[in-house]
GROMACS .gro file of C-alpha atoms in nm:
model
  491
    1MET     CA    1  22.399   6.966  20.320
    2SER     CA    2  22.690   7.191  20.232
    3ASN     CA    3  22.918   6.903  20.135
    4ASN     CA    4  22.692   6.810  19.843
    5ARG     CA    5  22.649   7.162  19.710
    6GLY     CA    6  22.763   7.235  19.356
    7ARG     CA    7  22.781   6.870  19.248
    8GLY     CA    8  22.663   6.800  18.896
    9LEU     CA    9  22.556   7.126  18.731
   10GLN     CA   10  22.800   7.270  18.478
   11ALA     CA   11  22.988   7.566  18.629
   12ASN     CA   12  23.089   7.893  18.454
   13VAL     CA   13  22.851   7.860  18.157
   14LEU     CA   14  22.677   8.200  18.181
   15GLY     CA   15  22.837   8.545  18.174
   16THR     CA   16  22.706   8.882  18.295
   17PHE     CA   17  22.520   8.972  17.973
   18ASP     CA   18  22.361   8.625  17.959
   19THR     CA   19  22.244   8.658  18.318
   20VAL     CA   20  22.091   9.005  18.265
   21VAL     CA   21  21.902   8.866  17.963
   22MET     CA   22  21.770   8.583  18.181
   23ALA     CA   23  21.659   8.832  18.451
   24VAL     CA   24  21.464   9.045  18.202
   25ALA     CA   25  21.317   8.738  18.033
   26GLY     CA   26  21.216   8.600  18.373
   27SER     CA   27  20.993   8.902  18.436
   28ALA     CA   28  20.851   8.862  18.081
   29PRO     CA   29  20.779   9.229  18.003
   30ALA     CA   30  20.552   9.180  17.699
   31TYR     CA   31  20.365   8.885  17.851
   32SER     CA   32  20.317   9.060  18.187
   33ILE     CA   33  20.179   9.372  18.019
   34ALA     CA   34  19.948   9.173  17.789
   35ALA     CA   35  19.816   8.925  18.044
   36THR     CA   36  19.806   9.138  18.358
   37THR     CA   37  19.726   9.497  18.257
   38ALA     CA   38  19.351   9.431  18.225
   39VAL     CA   39  19.353   9.261  18.568
   40LEU     CA   40  19.547   9.552  18.722
   41VAL     CA   41  19.334   9.824  18.561
   42GLY     CA   42  19.021   9.631  18.664
   43ALA     CA   43  19.146   9.632  19.025
   44VAL     CA   44  19.278   9.989  19.061
   45GLY     CA   45  19.188  10.179  18.740
   46LEU     CA   46  19.401  10.487  18.672
   47ALA     CA   47  19.612  10.404  18.980
   48SER     CA   48  19.778  10.117  18.787
   49PRO     CA   49  20.102  10.315  18.714
   50ALA     CA   50  20.121  10.404  19.085
   51ALA     CA   51  20.075  10.039  19.189
   52LEU     CA   52  20.371   9.941  18.968
   53LEU     CA   53  20.583  10.229  19.103
   54TYR     CA   54  20.515  10.159  19.470
   55CYS     CA   55  20.570   9.788  19.423
   56ALA     CA   56  20.904   9.852  19.245
   57ILE     CA   57  21.059  10.017  19.553
   58PRO     CA   58  21.015   9.718  19.790
   59MET     CA   59  21.087   9.480  19.499
   60LEU     CA   60  21.431   9.642  19.467
   61GLY     CA   61  21.473   9.571  19.839
   62ILE     CA   62  21.404   9.204  19.773
   63ALA     CA   63  21.647   9.212  19.477
   64LEU     CA   64  21.911   9.356  19.713
   65ALA     CA   65  21.838   9.072  19.957
   66PHE     CA   66  21.890   8.814  19.681
   67SER     CA   67  22.208   8.992  19.572
   68ARG     CA   68  22.361   8.994  19.921
   69LEU     CA   69  22.259   8.637  20.007
   70GLY     CA   70  22.397   8.515  19.674
   71ARG     CA   71  22.740   8.649  19.773
   72ILE     CA   72  22.763   8.426  20.079
   73ASP     CA   73  22.583   8.109  19.962
   74VAL     CA   74  22.591   7.994  19.598
   75ASN     CA   75  22.305   7.745  19.570
   76ALA     CA   76  22.067   7.650  19.288
   77GLY     CA   77  21.788   7.640  19.548
   78ALA     CA   78  21.842   8.011  19.630
   79SER     CA   79  21.578   8.119  19.887
   80TYR     CA   80  21.514   7.755  19.979
   81SER     CA   81  21.876   7.732  20.101
   82TRP     CA   82  21.912   8.088  20.238
   83VAL     CA   83  21.590   8.097  20.442
   84GLY     CA   84  21.658   7.745  20.572
   85ARG     CA   85  22.005   7.842  20.694
   86THR     CA   86  21.907   8.175  20.853
   87LEU     CA   87  21.546   8.163  20.977
   88HIS     CA   88  21.447   7.793  21.005
   89PRO     CA   89  21.466   7.486  20.777
   90PHE     CA   90  21.084   7.455  20.779
   91LEU     CA   91  21.051   7.813  20.652
   92GLY     CA   92  21.327   7.744  20.398
   93PHE     CA   93  21.141   7.443  20.263
   94ILE     CA   94  20.816   7.643  20.245
   95SER     CA   95  21.004   7.915  20.050
   96GLY     CA   96  21.129   7.658  19.800
   97TRP     CA   97  20.791   7.489  19.783
   98ALA     CA   98  20.607   7.820  19.725
   99LEU     CA   99  20.837   7.881  19.427
  100VAL     CA  100  20.780   7.527  19.295
  101ILE     CA  101  20.400   7.562  19.321
  102SER     CA  102  20.386   7.915  19.177
  103THR     CA  103  20.608   7.822  18.881
  104THR     CA  104  20.407   7.506  18.814
  105ILE     CA  105  20.079   7.702  18.814
  106PHE     CA  106  20.240   7.963  18.591
  107MET     CA  107  20.342   7.707  18.333
  108VAL     CA  108  19.970   7.645  18.275
  109ALA     CA  109  19.874   8.014  18.300
  110GLY     CA  110  20.164   8.104  18.069
  111SER     CA  111  20.119   7.827  17.813
  112LEU     CA  112  19.757   7.926  17.743
  113PRO     CA  113  19.846   8.273  17.609
  114ALA     CA  114  20.147   8.128  17.425
  115GLY     CA  115  19.901   7.906  17.239
  116SER     CA  116  19.635   8.172  17.187
  117MET     CA  117  19.889   8.432  17.066
  118THR     CA  118  20.032   8.183  16.816
  119LEU     CA  119  19.682   8.113  16.685
  120ALA     CA  120  19.597   8.486  16.678
  121LEU     CA  121  19.873   8.538  16.419
  122PHE     CA  122  19.667   8.325  16.180
  123ASP     CA  123  19.304   8.370  16.289
  124GLU     CA  124  19.159   8.583  16.570
  125GLU     CA  125  18.865   8.346  16.621
  126LEU     CA  126  19.091   8.044  16.674
  127ALA     CA  127  19.264   8.230  16.958
  128ASP     CA  128  18.940   8.217  17.164
  129ASP     CA  129  18.929   7.837  17.150
  130THR     CA  130  19.057   7.731  17.494
  131ALA     CA  131  19.115   7.366  17.400
  132LEU     CA  132  19.313   7.453  17.086
  133SER     CA  133  19.510   7.725  17.271
  134THR     CA  134  19.597   7.471  17.539
  135LEU     CA  135  19.715   7.221  17.277
  136VAL     CA  136  19.939   7.471  17.095
  137GLY     CA  137  20.064   7.609  17.429
  138ALA     CA  138  20.150   7.256  17.541
  139CYS     CA  139  20.356   7.211  17.223
  140TRP     CA  140  20.552   7.529  17.299
  141PHE     CA  141  20.599   7.409  17.655
  142LEU     CA  142  20.745   7.079  17.534
  143VAL     CA  143  20.986   7.262  17.301
  144MET     CA  144  21.110   7.476  17.593
  145LEU     CA  145  21.133   7.164  17.811
  146LEU     CA  146  21.372   7.009  17.556
  147VAL     CA  147  21.577   7.333  17.536
  148VAL     CA  148  21.613   7.343  17.917
  149LEU     CA  149  21.704   6.974  17.916
  150GLY     CA  150  21.978   7.055  17.662
  151GLY     CA  151  22.172   7.264  17.916
  152ALA     CA  152  22.230   7.621  18.032
  153ARG     CA  153  22.434   7.721  17.722
  154LEU     CA  154  22.156   7.620  17.478
  155THR     CA  155  21.897   7.778  17.708
  156VAL     CA  156  22.065   8.119  17.711
  157ARG     CA  157  22.125   8.119  17.333
  158ALA     CA  158  21.754   8.059  17.271
  159GLN     CA  159  21.674   8.326  17.529
  160ILE     CA  160  21.893   8.593  17.369
  161VAL     CA  161  21.715   8.549  17.035
  162MET     CA  162  21.360   8.548  17.177
  163SER     CA  163  21.408   8.830  17.428
  164GLY     CA  164  21.614   9.037  17.184
  165VAL     CA  165  21.335   9.046  16.923
  166GLU     CA  166  21.075   9.108  17.197
  167LEU     CA  167  21.263   9.408  17.344
  168VAL     CA  168  21.323   9.566  17.001
  169ILE     CA  169  20.949   9.549  16.925
  170LEU     CA  170  20.856   9.689  17.269
  171ALA     CA  171  21.104   9.977  17.233
  172LEU     CA  172  20.958  10.063  16.891
  173PHE     CA  173  20.602  10.073  17.025
  174ALA     CA  174  20.705  10.272  17.332
  175VAL     CA  175  20.825  10.545  17.094
  176LEU     CA  176  20.511  10.517  16.875
  177ALA     CA  177  20.286  10.541  17.182
  178VAL     CA  178  20.458  10.863  17.297
  179PHE     CA  179  20.388  11.028  16.960
  180HIS     CA  180  20.034  10.889  16.921
  181SER     CA  181  19.780  11.171  16.885
  182GLY     CA  182  19.444  11.016  16.986
  183SER     CA  183  19.364  10.945  17.351
  184ALA     CA  184  19.087  10.813  17.577
  185HIS     CA  185  19.234  10.995  17.882
  186VAL     CA  186  19.479  11.282  17.922
  187PHE     CA  187  19.785  11.178  18.122
  188ASP     CA  188  19.800  11.327  18.469
  189TRP     CA  189  20.088  11.304  18.717
  190SER     CA  190  19.831  11.216  18.984
  191TRP     CA  191  19.826  10.866  18.831
  192LEU     CA  192  20.158  10.814  19.010
  193GLY     CA  193  20.019  10.929  19.347
  194PHE     CA  194  19.792  10.763  19.603
  195GLY     CA  195  19.475  10.959  19.518
  196HIS     CA  196  19.326  10.705  19.274
  197PHE     CA  197  19.340  10.403  19.507
  198ASP     CA  198  19.019  10.284  19.672
  199GLY     CA  199  19.159  10.291  20.026
  200VAL     CA  200  19.427  10.070  20.179
  201ALA     CA  201  19.264   9.744  20.066
  202GLY     CA  202  19.250   9.871  19.707
  203PHE     CA  203  19.619   9.962  19.718
  204ALA     CA  204  19.704   9.616  19.855
  205SER     CA  205  19.513   9.434  19.580
  206GLY     CA  206  19.689   9.648  19.317
  207ALA     CA  207  20.029   9.584  19.476
  208LEU     CA  208  19.969   9.206  19.481
  209ILE     CA  209  19.899   9.206  19.107
  210ALA     CA  210  20.199   9.437  19.049
  211ALA     CA  211  20.421   9.186  19.233
  212PHE     CA  212  20.325   8.929  18.967
  213TYR     CA  213  20.448   9.169  18.695
  214TYR     CA  214  20.798   9.178  18.841
  215TRP     CA  215  20.824   8.816  18.949
  216GLY     CA  216  21.081   8.603  18.768
  217TRP     CA  217  21.400   8.815  18.773
  218ASP     CA  218  21.528   8.590  19.056
  219VAL     CA  219  21.589   8.309  18.804
  220THR     CA  220  21.946   8.445  18.806
  221SER     CA  221  21.989   8.309  19.161
  222ASN     CA  222  21.868   7.963  19.059
  223LEU     CA  223  22.136   7.969  18.787
  224SER     CA  224  22.411   8.072  19.032
  225GLU     CA  225  22.591   7.736  19.022
  226GLU     CA  226  22.618   7.770  18.642
  227THR     CA  227  22.727   8.137  18.631
  228ARG     CA  228  23.080   8.284  18.615
  229ASN     CA  229  23.173   8.494  18.919
  230SER     CA  230  22.821   8.425  19.040
  231ARG     CA  231  22.867   8.585  19.381
  232ARG     CA  232  22.858   8.921  19.210
  233THR     CA  233  22.694   8.851  18.874
  234THR     CA  234  22.361   8.693  18.973
  235GLY     CA  235  22.260   8.964  19.220
  236LEU     CA  236  22.369   9.251  18.997
  237ALA     CA  237  22.181   9.101  18.700
  238GLY     CA  238  21.866   9.073  18.912
  239LEU     CA  239  21.884   9.442  19.009
  240ILE     CA  240  21.944   9.551  18.648
  241GLY     CA  241  21.657   9.327  18.533
  242VAL     CA  242  21.411   9.484  18.781
  243GLY     CA  243  21.517   9.833  18.664
  244ILE     CA  244  21.469   9.754  18.293
  245VAL     CA  245  21.128   9.591  18.330
  246PHE     CA  246  21.007   9.868  18.565
  247LEU     CA  247  21.062  10.126  18.289
  248LEU     CA  248  20.885   9.909  18.031
  249PHE     CA  249  20.591   9.837  18.263
  250GLU     CA  250  20.539  10.205  18.345
  251VAL     CA  251  20.559  10.324  17.982
  252PHE     CA  252  20.310  10.067  17.855
  253THR     CA  253  20.067  10.086  18.149
  254ILE     CA  254  20.048  10.465  18.109
  255ALA     CA  255  20.008  10.419  17.730
  256VAL     CA  256  19.720  10.173  17.783
  257ASN     CA  257  19.546  10.415  18.023
  258VAL     CA  258  19.595  10.709  17.785
  259ILE     CA  259  19.514  10.547  17.450
  260LEU     CA  260  19.254  10.277  17.528
  261SER     CA  261  18.908  10.321  17.678
  262SER     CA  262  18.794  10.124  17.983
  263ARG     CA  263  18.563   9.921  17.754
  264GLN     CA  264  18.851   9.827  17.520
  265ILE     CA  265  19.063   9.714  17.815
  266GLN     CA  266  18.778   9.512  17.968
  267ASP     CA  267  18.678   9.345  17.639
  268ASN     CA  268  19.036   9.235  17.562
  269ASP     CA  269  19.146   9.111  17.903
  270ALA     CA  270  19.405   8.861  17.776
  271ASN     CA  271  19.509   9.056  17.466
  272VAL     CA  272  19.525   9.423  17.563
  273LEU     CA  273  19.870   9.480  17.411
  274ALA     CA  274  19.758   9.375  17.062
  275VAL     CA  275  19.468   9.624  17.082
  276LEU     CA  276  19.715   9.897  17.185
  277GLY     CA  277  19.937   9.803  16.889
  278GLU     CA  278  19.645   9.828  16.648
  279GLU     CA  279  19.563  10.177  16.782
  280VAL     CA  280  19.915  10.320  16.744
  281TRP     CA  281  19.997  10.139  16.416
  282PRO     CA  282  19.680  10.023  16.235
  283GLY     CA  283  19.728   9.713  16.025
  284TRP     CA  284  20.073   9.598  16.141
  285GLY     CA  285  20.084   9.708  16.503
  286GLY     CA  286  19.858   9.442  16.649
  287LYS     CA  287  20.039   9.158  16.473
  288LEU     CA  288  20.386   9.278  16.575
  289LEU     CA  289  20.289   9.308  16.940
  290ILE     CA  290  20.127   8.965  16.926
  291VAL     CA  291  20.468   8.835  16.809
  292ALA     CA  292  20.636   9.018  17.103
  293VAL     CA  293  20.390   8.869  17.355
  294MET     CA  294  20.423   8.522  17.204
  295LEU     CA  295  20.805   8.536  17.223
  296SER     CA  296  20.791   8.682  17.575
  297THR     CA  297  20.557   8.408  17.693
  298ILE     CA  298  20.767   8.129  17.543
  299ALA     CA  299  21.083   8.292  17.682
  300THR     CA  300  20.939   8.312  18.033
  301LEU     CA  301  20.821   7.951  18.013
  302GLU     CA  302  21.189   7.871  17.970
  303THR     CA  303  21.303   8.078  18.271
  304THR     CA  304  21.018   7.935  18.481
  305LEU     CA  305  21.130   7.583  18.391
  306ILE     CA  306  21.483   7.679  18.500
  307GLN     CA  307  21.352   7.802  18.837
  308VAL     CA  308  21.137   7.500  18.916
  309THR     CA  309  21.385   7.235  18.795
  310ARG     CA  310  21.684   7.395  18.974
  311SER     CA  311  21.479   7.427  19.295
  312LEU     CA  312  21.369   7.063  19.275
  313PHE     CA  313  21.728   6.964  19.196
  314ALA     CA  314  21.849   7.136  19.516
  315MET     CA  315  21.572   6.968  19.715
  316GLY     CA  316  21.656   6.626  19.572
  317ARG     CA  317  22.026   6.682  19.640
  318ASP     CA  318  21.947   6.771  20.002
  319ARG     CA  319  21.703   6.478  20.027
  320THR     CA  320  21.411   6.699  20.129
  321MET     CA  321  21.234   6.558  19.822
  322PRO     CA  322  21.300   6.226  19.642
  323SER     CA  323  21.678   6.205  19.586
  324ALA     CA  324  21.626   6.111  19.219
  325LEU     CA  325  21.538   6.478  19.156
  326GLY     CA  326  21.904   6.559  19.234
  327LYS     CA  327  22.035   6.344  18.948
  328VAL     CA  328  22.220   6.522  18.668
  329HIS     CA  329  22.240   6.405  18.305
  330GLN     CA  330  22.599   6.304  18.228
  331ARG     CA  331  22.610   6.470  17.886
  332TRP     CA  332  22.393   6.783  17.930
  333ASN     CA  333  22.470   6.859  18.296
  334THR     CA  334  22.101   6.927  18.365
  335PRO     CA  335  21.872   6.780  18.635
  336TRP     CA  336  21.692   6.553  18.387
  337VAL     CA  337  21.470   6.372  18.640
  338ALA     CA  338  21.339   6.706  18.773
  339VAL     CA  339  21.280   6.823  18.413
  340ALA     CA  340  21.088   6.503  18.330
  341VAL     CA  341  20.874   6.521  18.645
  342VAL     CA  342  20.784   6.885  18.583
  343GLY     CA  343  20.694   6.801  18.224
  344VAL     CA  344  20.456   6.521  18.322
  345VAL     CA  345  20.288   6.723  18.600
  346ALA     CA  346  20.245   7.034  18.384
  347LEU     CA  347  20.098   6.837  18.091
  348GLY     CA  348  19.848   6.679  18.332
  349MET     CA  349  19.753   7.027  18.452
  350PHE     CA  350  19.707   7.147  18.093
  351ILE     CA  351  19.441   6.881  18.045
  352ALA     CA  352  19.273   6.965  18.378
  353SER     CA  353  19.278   7.340  18.303
  354ASN     CA  354  19.031   7.292  18.019
  355ALA     CA  355  18.761   7.220  18.278
  356LEU     CA  356  18.815   7.556  18.452
  357GLY     CA  357  18.651   7.790  18.201
  358SER     CA  358  18.781   8.054  17.963
  359VAL     CA  359  19.141   8.166  17.923
  360GLY     CA  360  19.064   8.492  18.104
  361ASP     CA  361  18.907   8.318  18.406
  362ILE     CA  362  19.199   8.078  18.444
  363LEU     CA  363  19.452   8.361  18.415
  364SER     CA  364  19.280   8.581  18.671
  365ASP     CA  365  19.263   8.319  18.949
  366ALA     CA  366  19.608   8.175  18.873
  367ILE     CA  367  19.777   8.518  18.877
  368SER     CA  368  19.614   8.605  19.211
  369ALA     CA  369  19.714   8.269  19.364
  370ILE     CA  370  20.071   8.305  19.236
  371GLY     CA  371  20.084   8.653  19.393
  372LEU     CA  372  20.026   8.503  19.738
  373GLN     CA  373  20.306   8.250  19.694
  374ILE     CA  374  20.547   8.510  19.556
  375ALA     CA  375  20.478   8.729  19.860
  376VAL     CA  376  20.564   8.435  20.090
  377TYR     CA  377  20.903   8.341  19.946
  378TYR     CA  378  21.013   8.697  19.860
  379GLY     CA  379  20.917   8.815  20.211
  380LEU     CA  380  21.104   8.533  20.383
  381THR     CA  381  21.413   8.595  20.166
  382GLY     CA  382  21.411   8.964  20.259
  383LEU     CA  383  21.413   8.870  20.629
  384ALA     CA  384  21.684   8.609  20.569
  385ALA     CA  385  21.920   8.874  20.425
  386VAL     CA  386  21.876   9.096  20.730
  387VAL     CA  387  21.945   8.803  20.965
  388ALA     CA  388  22.249   8.679  20.768
  389TYR     CA  389  22.407   9.029  20.767
  390ARG     CA  390  22.284   9.140  21.113
  391LYS     CA  391  22.638   9.169  21.259
  392MET     CA  392  22.752   9.396  20.973
  393LEU     CA  393  22.456   9.634  20.947
  394LEU     CA  394  22.608   9.904  21.168
  395THR     CA  395  22.951   9.902  21.001
  396SER     CA  396  22.848  10.166  20.742
  397VAL     CA  397  22.550  10.368  20.622
  398GLY     CA  398  22.550  10.167  20.298
  399ASP     CA  399  22.534   9.835  20.484
  400PHE     CA  400  22.255   9.966  20.707
  401VAL     CA  401  22.039  10.095  20.420
  402LEU     CA  402  22.114   9.843  20.145
  403GLY     CA  403  22.158   9.540  20.370
  404GLY     CA  404  21.912   9.608  20.648
  405LEU     CA  405  21.653   9.882  20.600
  406TRP     CA  406  21.564   9.828  20.233
  407PRO     CA  407  21.545   9.444  20.234
  408LEU     CA  408  21.346   9.461  20.563
  409PHE     CA  409  21.106   9.713  20.409
  410GLY     CA  410  21.070   9.482  20.106
  411ALA     CA  411  20.997   9.183  20.330
  412LEU     CA  412  20.741   9.368  20.545
  413PHE     CA  413  20.574   9.504  20.230
  414MET     CA  414  20.541   9.153  20.087
  415PHE     CA  415  20.386   9.020  20.409
  416TRP     CA  416  20.155   9.323  20.428
  417ILE     CA  417  20.013   9.278  20.077
  418PHE     CA  418  19.976   8.907  20.151
  419PHE     CA  419  19.748   8.967  20.450
  420GLU     CA  420  19.572   9.276  20.313
  421SER     CA  421  19.477   9.105  19.989
  422LEU     CA  422  19.318   8.797  20.151
  423GLY     CA  423  18.980   8.969  20.174
  424GLU     CA  424  18.999   9.081  19.811
  425LEU     CA  425  19.063   8.742  19.647
  426SER     CA  426  18.809   8.495  19.514
  427GLY     CA  427  18.752   8.161  19.685
  428SER     CA  428  18.917   7.969  19.401
  429ALA     CA  429  19.227   8.195  19.408
  430LEU     CA  430  19.259   8.143  19.785
  431ALA     CA  431  19.212   7.767  19.743
  432ILE     CA  432  19.487   7.752  19.478
  433GLY     CA  433  19.719   7.975  19.685
  434PHE     CA  434  19.682   7.814  20.027
  435GLY     CA  435  19.615   7.460  19.903
  436GLY     CA  436  19.937   7.467  19.704
  437ILE     CA  437  20.147   7.578  20.003
  438ALA     CA  438  19.972   7.335  20.245
  439ALA     CA  439  20.052   7.041  20.015
  440GLY     CA  440  20.421   7.105  20.085
  441LEU     CA  441  20.378   7.015  20.453
  442ILE     CA  442  20.355   6.645  20.356
  443PRO     CA  443  20.705   6.605  20.201
  444MET     CA  444  20.845   6.854  20.455
  445PHE     CA  445  20.750   6.649  20.762
  446TRP     CA  446  20.818   6.317  20.588
  447TYR     CA  447  21.180   6.400  20.497
  448TRP     CA  448  21.235   6.579  20.829
  449ARG     CA  449  21.147   6.249  21.001
  450GLN     CA  450  21.382   6.068  20.759
  451GLY     CA  451  21.669   6.277  20.898
  452SER     CA  452  21.771   6.492  20.600
  453ASP     CA  453  22.082   6.700  20.677
  454TYR     CA  454  21.895   7.005  20.543
  455TYR     CA  455  21.706   7.014  20.874
  456ARG     CA  456  22.037   7.041  21.068
  457PRO     CA  457  22.187   7.337  20.879
  458ALA     CA  458  22.514   7.521  20.920
  459LYS     CA  459  22.389   7.871  21.002
  460LEU     CA  460  22.448   8.137  20.738
  461ASP     CA  461  22.646   8.429  20.882
  462ALA     CA  462  22.787   8.695  20.650
  463THR     CA  463  23.080   8.783  20.877
  464GLN     CA  464  23.210   8.424  20.887
  465THR     CA  465  23.152   8.366  20.515
  466VAL     CA  466  23.332   8.684  20.411
  467GLN     CA  467  23.629   8.604  20.637
  468ALA     CA  468  23.647   8.247  20.506
  469ASP     CA  469  23.597   8.320  20.136
  470TYR     CA  470  23.760   8.655  20.075
  471VAL     CA  471  24.086   8.636  19.878
  472PRO     CA  472  24.278   8.966  19.849
  473ALA     CA  473  24.367   9.086  19.501
  474GLY     CA  474  24.685   8.910  19.397
  475GLY     CA  475  24.644   8.650  19.667
  476GLY     CA  476  24.698   8.282  19.609
  477GLY     CA  477  24.441   8.016  19.573
  478GLY     CA  478  24.437   7.933  19.204
  479ASP     CA  479  24.150   7.972  18.962
  480ASN     CA  480  23.879   7.877  19.207
  481ALA     CA  481  23.973   8.164  19.436
  482LEU     CA  482  23.883   8.418  19.167
  483VAL     CA  483  23.516   8.344  19.225
  484HIS     CA  484  23.545   8.496  19.571
  485GLU     CA  485  23.782   8.780  19.488
  486GLY     CA  486  23.654   9.122  19.587
  487LEU     CA  487  23.377   8.999  19.814
  488PRO     CA  488  23.336   9.296  20.051
  489THR     CA  489  22.966   9.335  20.110
  490ASP     CA  490  22.907   9.695  20.005
  491PHE     CA  491  22.678   9.699  19.699
   0.00000   0.00000   0.00000
């Protein structure tokens, strides 16, 4: 497996700023707030800011796990490779497959609001037409598919424009919301405590939805083979991305709870941000925030496409999926077969999604199902980091906390919300979540029987990797050695 790694994708395309932009865009702040706030408030009410806060702490543990694993194994498959080389190849494949399924579902769940938000700019009534929203969303999806096909450099340029405008609009409305005079509720610091949760099960259901908010920052790890000094850059960008979106999520969730009534939130389940905008800036506010959500949704479609195509590329390269998926376009240096396959599958799902009911119904079940799959691959990655660094955890307090305790806490938290939330989810959400993961057993056992090298991995051990890769400052080794320079594992 390791002999094939790095073949094909264009190296050193993305810098640190580019990678941070991709991390923030991956979590899609405006889209997450617009599409998920009504679901979160419906589940836990005024405890929604607390759910985001208490999910951010273990999520940072998972981001630390990604950061540390990325230092010792640069692989476009990320958790698929890391979990396979530390815990077990079957668990590694399930990690990669959970990401593939969750991103594929999201491309439908994300394209619907992209379409409806575009239509809402012209006519509010058109935005409620599921078929038309699906059609317009599919067009945006195809545009992003072509951008991703065009290579990492084009992808990040488009991302900087879209995410830049989105973040400027969000920052403006964060300030306007702070100075807004009218309110449905008076802010209370107890909203950040545990008092408003309906028991342990209520907290778990809120945390599962909150995990969906943050999901996506790990796109930086899937871009590691295309990033300069990726052993440091991708992990650091992921941590910065989680920090930025946490602040945005908290500000806007508190603003929604303060300014909007429960009825307003419930009646605008897929469009709550536009209603908030109209309240704080009548006339223009709603339209501007619709633009922010539309850009955020299109931007995160792009990062989601990056995640799924790079994961499938790594699987094809390792021959744990059809090897054609590992083919790279000679001119654009992108996995064009994986891009084409994802495009065809997603467009088929767009058509099928029209039979599933309204935009709100589809979003609710899809988000819940994605939450289960996120919990699986984030949890396994957290454990993988602890195992890979197990021999170094007692060398310093920093290694113990940042490399052992925090990632382990993140992993256990992810598994806990997975099991706790099972009783809270609808039958269709459970069917989407478990059915999607179970489908991966077919290619897993098939290619295991075919003798893929992935299933006979070289174990990932941080002590051996650091000794092998570390080049002292001023040491020899040419340009390639600079990638590994300064690799000691303190954060």
